[in-house]
Short mmCIF file of C-alpha atoms in Angstrom, two decimals:
data_model
loop_
_atom_site.label_atom_id
_atom_site.label_comp_id
_atom_site.label_asym_id
_atom_site.label_seq_id
_atom_site.Cartn_x
_atom_site.Cartn_y
_atom_site.Cartn_z
CA MET A 194 8.08 52.13 -32.33
CA THR A 195 8.38 52.04 -28.85
CA ASP A 196 5.23 50.00 -28.37
CA ALA A 197 6.33 47.40 -30.89
CA LEU A 198 9.52 47.00 -29.10
CA TRP A 199 7.81 46.45 -25.90
CA ILE A 200 5.71 43.90 -27.48
CA LEU A 201 8.84 42.19 -28.97
CA LEU A 202 10.48 42.33 -25.61
CA LEU A 203 7.53 40.76 -23.98
CA ALA A 204 7.21 37.88 -26.41
CA LEU A 205 10.97 37.11 -26.04
CA LEU A 206 10.30 37.04 -22.26
CA VAL A 207 7.35 34.81 -22.75
CA ALA A 208 9.26 32.47 -24.96
CA ALA A 209 12.25 32.20 -22.59
CA ALA A 210 9.99 31.54 -19.66
CA LEU A 211 8.25 28.64 -21.56
CA ALA A 212 11.53 27.22 -22.70
CA VAL A 213 12.73 27.07 -19.04
CA VAL A 214 9.37 25.60 -17.95
CA ARG A 215 9.72 23.01 -20.82
CA ARG A 216 12.91 22.01 -19.64
CA ARG A 217 12.37 22.20 -15.74
CA LEU A 218 8.67 21.29 -15.42
CA PRO A 219 7.76 19.43 -18.42
CA VAL A 220 4.34 18.40 -16.81
CA LEU A 221 3.38 22.08 -16.31
CA PHE A 222 4.47 22.84 -20.05
CA TRP A 223 2.37 20.01 -21.29
CA TRP A 224 -0.85 21.27 -19.57
CA LEU A 225 -0.30 24.94 -20.56
CA VAL A 226 0.97 24.45 -24.38
CA GLY A 227 1.38 20.83 -25.19
CA TYR A 228 -1.88 19.36 -24.44
CA PRO A 229 -4.04 22.22 -26.24
CA ALA A 230 -1.84 22.29 -29.36
CA VAL A 231 -1.79 18.60 -29.82
CA THR A 232 -5.43 18.20 -29.15
CA LEU A 233 -6.24 20.74 -31.86
CA ARG A 234 -3.84 18.92 -34.27
CA VAL A 235 -5.57 15.54 -33.60
CA LEU A 236 -9.02 16.87 -33.92
CA ALA A 237 -8.38 18.77 -37.30
CA THR A 238 -6.42 16.24 -38.97
CA TYR A 239 -8.11 12.95 -37.57
CA ARG A 240 -9.95 11.97 -40.59
CA ALA A 241 -7.12 12.72 -43.14
CA THR A 242 -4.36 10.98 -40.87
CA MET A 243 -6.57 7.90 -40.49
CA ASP A 244 -7.17 7.69 -44.19
CA ALA A 245 -3.37 8.25 -44.99
CA CYS A 246 -2.35 5.53 -42.50
CA GLY A 247 -4.85 3.03 -44.09
CA LEU A 248 -7.22 2.79 -40.82
CA THR A 249 -10.44 3.74 -42.57
CA VAL A 250 -13.23 1.55 -44.18
CA PRO A 251 -15.43 2.05 -47.06
CA ALA A 252 -18.59 3.89 -46.26
CA SER A 253 -21.83 1.89 -45.71
CA ALA A 254 -24.28 1.29 -48.61
CA MET A 255 -26.69 4.00 -47.09
CA ARG A 256 -24.05 6.59 -46.95
CA ARG A 257 -22.97 5.83 -50.46
CA ALA A 258 -26.68 5.83 -51.73
CA THR A 259 -27.10 9.13 -49.91
CA ALA A 260 -23.93 10.62 -51.37
CA ARG A 261 -25.02 9.66 -54.98
CA MET A 262 -28.24 11.50 -54.52
CA VAL A 263 -26.57 14.60 -53.69
CA GLY A 264 -24.02 14.18 -56.52
CA ARG A 265 -20.95 13.54 -54.24
CA GLN A 266 -18.60 10.57 -53.45
CA ALA A 267 -18.87 8.86 -50.00
CA ALA A 268 -15.34 9.40 -48.21
CA PRO A 269 -13.89 6.56 -46.25
CA VAL A 270 -15.08 6.29 -42.70
CA PRO A 271 -12.42 6.41 -39.83
CA PRO A 272 -12.91 4.70 -36.51
CA ARG A 273 -15.14 6.62 -34.04
CA HIS A 274 -13.26 8.26 -31.20
CA SER A 275 -13.80 9.93 -27.89
CA LEU A 276 -12.56 13.46 -26.93
CA PRO A 277 -8.77 13.52 -26.29
CA LEU A 278 -8.48 13.60 -22.48
CA PRO A 279 -5.34 14.76 -20.81
CA THR A 280 -2.92 12.56 -18.70
CA GLY A 281 0.06 13.22 -16.72
CA SER A 282 2.44 12.76 -19.67
CA GLY A 283 -0.02 12.96 -22.72
CA LEU A 284 -3.33 12.32 -23.83
CA VAL A 285 -5.58 9.33 -24.44
CA MET A 286 -8.30 8.59 -26.85
CA ARG A 287 -10.76 5.61 -26.91
CA LEU A 288 -11.53 4.31 -30.44
CA ARG A 289 -14.27 2.01 -31.63
CA MET A 290 -12.88 0.02 -34.47
CA ALA A 291 -14.87 -0.52 -37.66
CA ALA A 292 -15.59 -4.00 -39.08
CA GLY A 293 -12.58 -5.91 -40.35
CA GLN A 294 -10.14 -3.89 -38.28
CA ALA A 295 -7.79 -5.32 -35.50
CA PRO A 296 -5.56 -3.70 -33.04
CA GLU A 297 -2.45 -4.94 -35.10
CA ASP A 298 -3.54 -2.60 -37.70
CA PHE A 299 -3.09 0.27 -35.18
CA ASN A 300 0.25 -0.97 -33.88
CA ALA A 301 1.68 -0.98 -37.32
CA SER A 302 0.80 2.55 -37.85
CA ALA A 303 1.68 3.83 -34.48
CA ASP A 304 5.04 5.40 -35.70
CA ARG A 305 3.04 7.13 -38.60
CA LEU A 306 0.41 8.55 -36.11
CA ARG A 307 3.31 9.75 -34.10
CA HIS A 308 4.81 11.67 -36.79
CA ALA A 309 1.51 13.15 -37.99
CA TRP A 310 0.52 14.35 -34.79
CA GLY A 311 3.94 15.56 -33.34
CA ALA A 312 3.76 13.28 -30.44
CA HIS A 313 7.04 11.70 -28.71
CA ALA A 314 5.22 8.26 -28.88
CA VAL A 315 2.09 6.53 -29.50
CA HIS A 316 0.88 3.37 -27.66
CA VAL A 317 -2.23 1.10 -28.56
CA ARG A 318 -3.75 -0.96 -26.06
CA PRO A 319 -6.92 -3.00 -26.60
CA THR A 320 -9.56 -2.63 -23.90
CA LYS A 321 -12.28 -4.98 -24.90
CA PRO A 322 -13.56 -6.48 -28.19
CA GLY A 323 -14.00 -3.85 -30.77
CA ARG A 324 -12.44 -1.17 -28.74
CA LEU A 325 -8.91 0.09 -28.07
CA GLU A 326 -7.05 2.91 -26.25
CA LEU A 327 -4.64 5.16 -28.16
CA ARG A 328 -2.25 6.90 -25.76
CA LEU A 329 -0.20 9.77 -27.03
CA VAL A 330 3.13 10.66 -24.88
CA GLY A 331 4.01 14.21 -25.17
CA TRP A 332 7.65 13.97 -24.25
CA ASP A 333 10.38 11.54 -23.12
CA VAL A 334 9.32 10.50 -19.91
CA LEU A 335 12.27 8.48 -19.33
CA ALA A 336 14.69 11.28 -19.51
CA ASP A 337 14.08 12.38 -15.87
CA VAL A 338 12.42 9.69 -13.51
CA ARG A 339 11.43 10.58 -10.01
CA PRO A 340 9.67 8.43 -7.44
CA PRO A 341 5.78 8.56 -7.35
CA ARG A 342 4.54 11.28 -5.12
CA ARG A 343 1.84 8.95 -3.85
CA ARG A 344 1.68 5.26 -3.42
CA LEU A 345 0.14 3.69 -6.49
CA ARG A 346 -1.14 0.44 -4.69
CA THR A 347 -1.26 -0.72 -1.22
CA GLU A 348 -1.37 -4.49 -1.46
CA PRO A 349 1.24 -6.44 0.17
CA LEU A 350 4.32 -7.39 -1.90
CA THR A 351 3.30 -5.00 -4.73
CA LEU A 352 5.85 -2.15 -5.54
CA PRO A 353 5.95 0.46 -8.16
CA LEU A 354 9.69 0.18 -9.27
CA ALA A 355 10.12 1.95 -12.74
CA LEU A 356 8.44 4.26 -15.06
CA ARG A 357 7.32 2.77 -18.40
CA GLU A 358 7.68 4.75 -21.58
CA ASP A 359 3.99 5.21 -21.93
CA GLY A 360 3.72 7.01 -18.68
CA HIS A 361 2.43 4.24 -16.61
CA TRP A 362 4.41 2.77 -13.55
CA HIS A 363 5.87 -0.81 -13.69
CA VAL A 364 4.42 -2.55 -10.73
CA ARG A 365 6.26 -5.34 -9.40
CA ASP A 366 3.64 -7.89 -8.06
CA PHE A 367 5.22 -10.78 -6.40
CA ARG A 368 1.94 -12.78 -6.13
CA THR A 369 1.24 -12.42 -9.76
CA VAL A 370 4.94 -12.88 -11.05
CA PRO A 371 6.68 -14.60 -7.96
CA HIS A 372 10.20 -14.94 -9.36
CA GLU A 373 12.21 -12.63 -11.56
CA LEU A 374 15.54 -12.36 -13.44
CA ILE A 375 17.40 -9.09 -13.49
CA LEU A 376 20.40 -8.75 -15.88
CA GLY A 377 22.72 -5.77 -16.58
CA ALA A 378 26.17 -4.89 -17.19
CA THR A 379 28.38 -2.77 -14.98
CA GLN A 380 27.03 0.95 -14.65
CA SER A 381 23.79 -0.17 -16.40
CA GLY A 382 21.45 0.74 -13.47
CA LYS A 383 20.88 -2.88 -12.27
CA SER A 384 22.02 -1.94 -8.84
CA VAL A 385 19.64 1.18 -8.59
CA TYR A 386 16.64 -1.00 -9.65
CA LEU A 387 17.66 -3.38 -7.00
CA ARG A 388 18.04 -0.73 -4.48
CA ASN A 389 14.50 0.33 -5.12
CA LEU A 390 13.25 -3.20 -4.96
CA LEU A 391 14.82 -3.72 -1.51
CA CYS A 392 14.00 -0.48 -0.03
CA GLY A 393 10.30 -0.98 -1.13
CA LEU A 394 10.25 -4.41 0.52
CA ALA A 395 11.95 -3.27 3.67
CA ARG A 396 9.13 -1.03 4.54
CA GLN A 397 6.78 -4.22 4.41
CA PRO A 398 6.57 -7.01 6.83
CA VAL A 399 8.72 -9.26 4.67
CA ALA A 400 11.76 -11.51 5.44
CA LEU A 401 14.61 -10.54 3.09
CA VAL A 402 17.46 -13.06 2.43
CA GLY A 403 20.49 -12.02 0.64
CA ILE A 404 22.81 -14.34 -1.23
CA ASP A 405 25.91 -12.58 -2.44
CA CYS A 406 28.94 -14.75 -3.01
CA LYS A 407 31.20 -11.56 -3.72
CA TRP A 408 31.87 -11.52 0.11
CA GLY A 409 28.63 -9.28 0.34
CA VAL A 410 29.96 -6.16 -1.38
CA GLU A 411 26.69 -5.54 -2.98
CA LEU A 412 24.06 -6.52 -0.34
CA ALA A 413 26.17 -5.52 2.76
CA THR A 414 24.47 -2.12 2.56
CA PHE A 415 21.01 -3.59 3.43
CA ALA A 416 22.37 -5.87 6.28
CA PRO A 417 20.37 -3.88 9.06
CA ARG A 418 17.09 -5.15 7.33
CA LEU A 419 18.23 -8.56 6.09
CA SER A 420 17.02 -11.66 8.05
CA ALA A 421 19.98 -13.63 6.59
CA LEU A 422 22.93 -12.83 4.35
CA ALA A 423 25.37 -15.52 2.86
CA ASP A 424 28.49 -14.02 1.47
CA THR A 425 30.43 -17.15 0.30
CA PRO A 426 29.43 -20.35 -1.63
CA ASP A 427 29.52 -22.40 1.48
CA ARG A 428 27.15 -20.34 3.50
CA ALA A 429 24.96 -19.77 0.34
CA ASN A 430 24.68 -23.56 0.28
CA ASP A 431 23.70 -23.72 3.94
CA VAL A 432 21.09 -20.86 3.56
CA LEU A 433 19.43 -22.59 0.63
CA ASP A 434 19.34 -25.75 2.78
CA VAL A 435 17.47 -23.87 5.51
CA LEU A 436 15.08 -22.26 2.89
CA VAL A 437 14.32 -25.68 1.42
CA ASP A 438 13.35 -26.93 4.98
CA GLU A 439 11.38 -23.94 5.54
CA MET A 440 9.53 -24.38 2.42
CA GLU A 441 8.69 -28.09 3.26
CA ALA A 442 7.55 -26.99 6.75
CA ARG A 443 5.21 -24.49 5.14
CA PHE A 444 3.69 -27.17 2.87
CA ARG A 445 3.09 -29.34 5.84
CA LEU A 446 1.23 -26.51 7.53
CA ILE A 447 -0.98 -25.85 4.38
CA GLY A 448 -1.53 -29.77 4.32
CA MET A 449 -2.56 -29.91 8.09
CA ARG A 450 -4.82 -26.74 7.60
CA GLY A 451 -6.57 -28.29 4.83
CA GLY A 452 -7.47 -31.57 6.62
CA ALA A 453 -8.32 -29.94 10.03
CA GLY A 454 -12.08 -30.65 9.82
CA PRO A 455 -15.01 -30.51 7.71
CA ASP A 456 -15.38 -26.75 8.05
CA ALA A 457 -11.76 -26.16 7.22
CA VAL A 458 -10.95 -23.85 4.28
CA LEU A 459 -9.20 -25.63 1.46
CA THR A 460 -6.13 -23.91 0.14
CA SER A 461 -3.18 -24.57 -2.11
CA ASP A 462 -0.92 -21.88 -0.80
CA VAL A 463 -0.16 -19.77 2.33
CA TRP A 464 -2.48 -16.89 1.07
CA GLY A 465 -5.32 -19.03 1.67
CA LEU A 466 -4.50 -19.53 5.46
CA PRO A 467 -6.07 -17.53 8.20
CA GLU A 468 -4.06 -14.35 8.67
CA LYS A 469 -2.81 -15.36 12.30
CA ALA A 470 -1.60 -18.63 10.90
CA ARG A 471 0.03 -17.34 7.75
CA PRO A 472 3.72 -17.48 7.66
CA VAL A 473 5.54 -14.29 6.67
CA PRO A 474 6.78 -14.06 2.91
CA VAL A 475 10.26 -14.53 2.25
CA VAL A 476 12.11 -12.74 -0.60
CA VAL A 477 15.44 -14.24 -1.62
CA VAL A 478 17.67 -11.93 -3.47
CA VAL A 479 20.69 -13.71 -5.38
CA ASP A 480 23.18 -11.27 -6.57
CA GLU A 481 25.62 -12.08 -9.37
CA VAL A 482 24.24 -15.61 -9.95
CA ALA A 483 27.04 -16.59 -12.20
CA GLU A 484 29.26 -16.88 -8.90
CA LEU A 485 26.96 -19.81 -7.89
CA PHE A 486 27.70 -21.69 -10.97
CA LEU A 487 31.51 -21.26 -11.08
CA ALA A 488 33.53 -24.51 -10.26
CA ALA A 489 37.37 -25.09 -9.83
CA GLY A 490 37.28 -28.65 -9.17
CA LYS A 491 35.13 -31.78 -8.43
CA ASP A 492 34.17 -30.39 -4.89
CA ASP A 493 33.04 -27.20 -6.20
CA GLU A 494 30.90 -28.87 -9.01
CA LYS A 495 29.04 -31.07 -6.36
CA ARG A 496 28.28 -27.87 -4.38
CA ARG A 497 27.30 -26.05 -7.51
CA ASP A 498 24.79 -28.77 -8.68
CA ALA A 499 23.44 -28.96 -5.13
CA MET A 500 22.81 -25.18 -5.00
CA VAL A 501 21.20 -24.98 -8.43
CA THR A 502 18.94 -27.99 -7.65
CA LYS A 503 17.82 -26.21 -4.46
CA LEU A 504 17.19 -22.95 -6.42
CA ILE A 505 15.14 -24.75 -9.06
CA ARG A 506 13.13 -26.42 -6.27
CA LEU A 507 12.46 -23.06 -4.69
CA ALA A 508 11.45 -21.53 -8.06
CA GLN A 509 9.00 -24.36 -8.79
CA LEU A 510 7.39 -24.80 -5.46
CA GLY A 511 8.17 -21.51 -3.59
CA ARG A 512 5.43 -19.49 -4.83
CA ALA A 513 2.71 -21.63 -2.91
CA ALA A 514 4.88 -21.43 0.28
CA GLY A 515 5.41 -17.50 0.16
CA ILE A 516 9.05 -17.80 -0.95
CA TYR A 517 10.00 -15.58 -3.90
CA LEU A 518 13.35 -15.29 -5.88
CA GLU A 519 15.08 -12.37 -7.32
CA VAL A 520 17.93 -13.60 -9.34
CA CYS A 521 20.39 -10.93 -10.54
CA GLY A 522 23.61 -10.97 -12.56
CA GLN A 523 25.65 -9.42 -15.16
CA ARG A 524 25.20 -12.08 -17.66
CA PHE A 525 23.26 -15.29 -17.79
CA GLY A 526 23.68 -18.03 -20.46
CA ALA A 527 23.52 -21.72 -21.01
CA GLU A 528 27.34 -21.84 -20.82
CA LEU A 529 27.01 -21.43 -17.07
CA GLY A 530 26.22 -25.04 -16.82
CA LYS A 531 23.84 -27.60 -16.02
CA GLY A 532 20.44 -26.25 -14.66
CA ALA A 533 20.93 -22.62 -15.81
CA THR A 534 18.27 -23.02 -18.64
CA MET A 535 15.83 -24.88 -16.21
CA LEU A 536 16.08 -22.11 -13.58
CA ARG A 537 15.59 -19.34 -16.08
CA ALA A 538 12.28 -21.10 -17.17
CA GLN A 539 10.96 -20.72 -13.69
CA LEU A 540 11.85 -17.08 -13.54
CA THR A 541 8.71 -15.60 -15.28
CA GLY A 542 9.74 -11.99 -14.77
CA ARG A 543 12.42 -10.52 -16.83
CA VAL A 544 14.32 -7.28 -16.38
CA CYS A 545 17.14 -6.59 -18.82
CA HIS A 546 19.41 -3.57 -18.55
CA ARG A 547 22.24 -2.88 -20.93
CA VAL A 548 24.19 -6.01 -21.50
CA ASN A 549 27.70 -6.62 -22.90
CA ASP A 550 26.63 -9.45 -25.29
CA GLU A 551 23.62 -10.27 -27.27
CA THR A 552 23.39 -13.86 -25.73
CA SER A 553 22.35 -12.52 -22.25
CA ALA A 554 19.65 -10.45 -23.96
CA ASN A 555 18.36 -13.46 -25.73
CA MET A 556 18.51 -15.49 -22.66
CA ALA A 557 16.72 -12.91 -20.76
CA LEU A 558 13.96 -11.95 -23.36
CA GLY A 559 14.28 -14.08 -26.35
CA ASP A 560 11.91 -16.91 -25.24
CA ILE A 561 9.01 -14.54 -24.44
CA ALA A 562 9.45 -11.66 -27.08
CA PRO A 563 12.21 -11.66 -29.74
CA GLU A 564 11.70 -8.10 -30.52
CA ALA A 565 12.23 -7.39 -26.60
CA ALA A 566 15.57 -8.87 -26.82
CA LEU A 567 16.41 -6.72 -29.86
CA ALA A 568 15.32 -3.50 -28.10
CA ALA A 569 17.47 -4.49 -24.91
CA THR A 570 20.60 -4.67 -27.24
CA ARG A 571 19.94 -1.07 -28.36
CA ILE A 572 19.84 0.53 -24.92
CA PRO A 573 22.43 3.36 -24.99
CA ALA A 574 25.31 3.33 -22.44
CA GLU A 575 24.82 7.14 -21.68
CA ARG A 576 21.31 6.37 -20.26
CA PRO A 577 21.77 4.14 -17.29
CA GLY A 578 18.70 2.82 -15.53
CA VAL A 579 16.70 2.15 -18.80
CA ALA A 580 15.69 -1.56 -19.15
CA VAL A 581 13.31 -3.82 -21.05
CA VAL A 582 10.73 -5.51 -18.74
CA GLY A 583 8.82 -8.56 -19.84
CA ASP A 584 7.08 -11.40 -18.71
CA SER A 585 5.77 -14.95 -19.74
CA SER A 586 2.67 -13.40 -21.40
CA GLY A 587 4.66 -11.83 -24.17
CA GLY A 588 4.11 -8.18 -23.24
CA TRP A 589 7.28 -5.92 -22.96
CA SER A 590 8.04 -2.29 -22.33
CA ARG A 591 11.06 0.14 -21.75
CA VAL A 592 11.28 1.43 -18.31
CA ARG A 593 13.61 3.32 -16.02
CA SER A 594 13.91 3.22 -12.30
CA PRO A 595 14.34 6.46 -10.26
CA HIS A 596 17.70 7.26 -9.15
CA LEU A 597 18.35 6.11 -5.47
CA THR A 598 21.88 6.63 -3.90
CA LEU A 599 23.58 4.00 -1.85
CA GLU A 600 23.33 6.37 1.21
CA ASP A 601 19.54 6.85 0.85
CA ALA A 602 19.08 3.06 0.62
CA ALA A 603 21.28 2.48 3.67
CA ALA A 604 19.15 5.02 5.54
CA VAL A 605 15.97 3.14 4.69
CA CYS A 606 17.28 -0.10 5.83
CA ARG A 607 18.41 1.23 9.25
CA ASP A 608 15.19 3.05 9.75
CA THR A 609 13.22 -0.20 9.05
CA SER A 610 15.41 -2.57 11.01
CA GLY A 611 12.76 -3.01 13.52
CA LEU A 612 10.44 -4.88 10.82
CA ILE A 613 12.58 -7.87 10.65
CA PRO A 614 10.23 -10.82 11.20
CA GLU A 615 10.57 -13.80 13.42
CA LEU A 616 12.15 -16.72 11.55
CA PRO A 617 14.15 -19.04 13.87
CA ARG A 618 15.53 -21.03 11.17
CA LEU A 619 17.52 -18.03 9.79
CA ASP A 620 18.72 -16.60 13.16
CA THR A 621 22.11 -18.27 12.56
CA PHE A 622 22.71 -16.35 9.27
CA ARG A 623 21.42 -12.96 10.54
CA PRO A 624 24.32 -10.33 9.60
CA VAL A 625 26.28 -8.71 12.23
CA VAL A 626 25.59 -4.96 11.95
CA PRO A 627 28.24 -2.84 13.62
CA GLN A 628 26.92 -0.08 15.82
CA PRO A 629 28.01 3.45 15.37
CA SER A 630 30.63 4.33 18.04
CA THR A 631 29.75 6.95 20.64
CA ALA A 632 33.27 7.63 21.87
CA PRO A 633 34.57 11.19 21.60
CA VAL A 634 36.93 11.60 18.68
CA ALA A 635 40.40 12.61 19.81
CA GLN A 636 41.44 15.94 18.65
CA PRO A 637 45.00 16.24 17.10
CA ALA A 638 47.46 18.04 19.32
CA THR A 639 48.29 21.59 18.21
CA ARG A 640 51.84 22.21 17.44
CA PRO A 641 53.47 25.45 17.32
CA VAL A 642 54.83 26.62 14.05
CA THR A 643 58.61 26.98 14.14
CA GLY A 644 61.25 28.00 11.65
#
């Protein structure tokens, strides 16, 4: 009886330890328990699961003839698969589709495969004709997102900003997707996403320009690293004038380099220029873009139309000149006025957090993937930071950015203030950063207690 009691006590301790590991260290729990269990389940039930999901094909004529010779019936044939290989958040199998099958068939059955194999999610990705990748996610990776322990990529203007629901990182590549629209209601996580973006850019030799017409309350934290900051509509209009002039000067530089001689390297953007002659990239962050569209009178309407026209010019032509736009706001719709829809068409990258109305979700994602807009409207309020990311290719995914406090973001900008590049046109708009006072703090006089 004593031995049985000790065995029971030991089993309870092991179960309690595994429960703690599963909650605190899900990756370790996956490698110790989850991966072996799911792998055995997948291998043992693969043929039956594929047949139940309608992902098998009839046996070949040779197999049917052989089965008839031995008095059996030829079973349907599932796709060939590789061994399930572990990943940081699940496992991956590579399948070779049979004749007549398409990746859409597997996408339609992804939810059934998830339930059959006890996985949190199943994602299908075609790799090349006739082959695809089946990725199983072992747990909810968006429940607790932390910054990557190592840099995923080292190319300039490339940042891992958020973790996707399939375990991969969403990488923001400005040279591939030059302009982006970021939407999100209050307390939706939009500001945290923007902090990760700006802090990642602050560590690179990039000129950062902030336009925040709410008197700079959102972008003032990043002032030590900003090359320019416009906190009123009038200053925003002036900054956009300077940026348009800078863009035109860069196009003249590209044209002069292309016609410099018979041995000159022809290029259509700044990245084709020699490194020494290449202008520094400029990232323009427009926070709360709706403030730029507001107009109370005719003078405001003229200024608004002028600013929107300049933003559209920068969005249409800025990529080749190395000028990129990040447009942020709580809502974005055609009711903002003339030019809103045209500006949105140039912002090929889309990030939609939880929004207050369906119109904003459709404005952000409806033109590239209607199902992505529907997914954005279903983001729960108790999970800030979750967003739907899409691009002009039609692909989309749920992501969540790691939490970054305002104090940590301010510290990064202070530490990288020496990386501000030389751009004489923007010197007038450089924000004034107050220096910390070194004077000793006066101690209050000590008064005797009376009475």
